[in-house]
């Protein structure tokens, strides 16, 4: 069938159809397959209280974004944090549902996301939770993953495998096939290696590597062996860290911070370059601004994009994936990406993963980078979130693409349906696949 040249009035439907039809490789999530255990009661009967696979309506409602929001309504003076954390997951969900959904209008993005997911899963959120809970209690987690991936049109789920987390590490050591589910890919996440070499070196020593807080050649060689062992064990497709807004390169500050620079220069980047693995830096998270909120207590700060520029300058053989948490960093980061082909900007992360900012950032990136960036990742922690995060993001990315195509067509450019499909595939899949393989 000949390729169709689009009229202005055809563009909206062509973009919407292409985005809906194109499966997305979700390149950063905190999701897991059932092999990592699930604490959620379900039809398979296998419930692991420390399981890492989170799914179902009570997990959706107790997402840490909503814990932060409910504590604005019922402050700790009324509900002490430790009392909340002692509640069952269902009791926490009931508390959040009461205060954020029943007694107030759920207009925040995190609240709206819960309702989009419930609705697209075929329920009426106005029916209350009991009927929905009964549905989830009857689901087999393995089959449910297929249902959610189909609904969200996600082709692959990329995990975040934090090797310094005992619960995660011990699962890999107990079963080398734990990560073999073909729907998932592993990522070696190594924050403490960069942020706390003294502590990390002691842990590596406990695990059989000849490392010490002194960063001598033996420690450097052994830390590289550690990375290689875990990249191989996980078949990791990239190595990742999140860094605070204070991250600088070259490092400034105390000995631990400077040790982080040595680890970066002599351990991580050589390992990634040798194995042609991207190194993903997620910069701007200031952990535990309110520690009582646990994961919900993290904050953001404006970071230094020039640190990224210097890394790209100094390590031209490395591939850097970058996302930053502060809205104020986005423009400078996009301009940095114009200067370095080994820098791939991705996603609207966490506190910029809201419709107004996804639109602003995607529009700015499209104007500066064309089709050579990765607009989004879900950062989902609960499986069902894929349904809403990709529904919401496809719509916003689509609106920006439609506007930019209309601008393009003003020049007389003849836009075709296959060009639209090609661009959408580039954004949702090919840019990531090509960057991995470069
Ligand atoms: O560092 C990260 O991977 C962050 O995405 C998480 O720590 C954060 O809690 C999150 O899930 C944000 O969406
Ligand atoms: Zn994340």
GROMACS .gro file of C-alpha atoms and ligand atoms in nm, residues 28 30 63-65 189 242 282 287 295 298 349-350 379 381, ligand 1:
model
   28
   28UNK     CA    1   1.389   0.225   3.406
   30UNK     CA    2   1.159  -0.088   4.002
   63UNK     CA    3   0.276   0.411   4.645
   64UNK     CA    4   0.519   0.635   4.829
   65UNK     CA    5   0.406   0.940   4.632
  189UNK     CA    6   2.248  -0.043   4.046
  242UNK     CA    7   2.143   0.796   4.137
  282UNK     CA    8   2.021   0.991   3.764
  287UNK     CA    9   1.761   1.126   5.007
  295UNK     CA   10   1.093   0.628   5.040
  298UNK     CA   11   1.324   1.206   4.937
  349UNK     CA   12   1.204   1.153   3.625
  350UNK     CA   13   0.996   1.142   3.947
  379UNK     CA   14   0.992   0.447   3.710
  381UNK     CA   15   0.739   0.050   4.149
  439LIG     O1   16   1.663   0.650   4.237
  439LIG     C1   17   1.563   0.607   4.176
  439LIG     O2   18   1.565   0.510   4.096
  439LIG     C2   19   1.429   0.676   4.200
  439LIG     O3   20   1.349   0.662   4.085
  439LIG     C3   21   1.357   0.614   4.319
  439LIG     O4   22   1.445   0.613   4.429
  439LIG     C4   23   1.230   0.691   4.356
  439LIG     O5   24   1.182   0.648   4.481
  439LIG     C5   25   1.120   0.666   4.257
  439LIG     O6   26   1.073   0.555   4.245
  439LIG     C6   27   1.076   0.777   4.181
  439LIG     O7   28   0.984   0.766   4.096
   0.00000   0.00000   0.00000
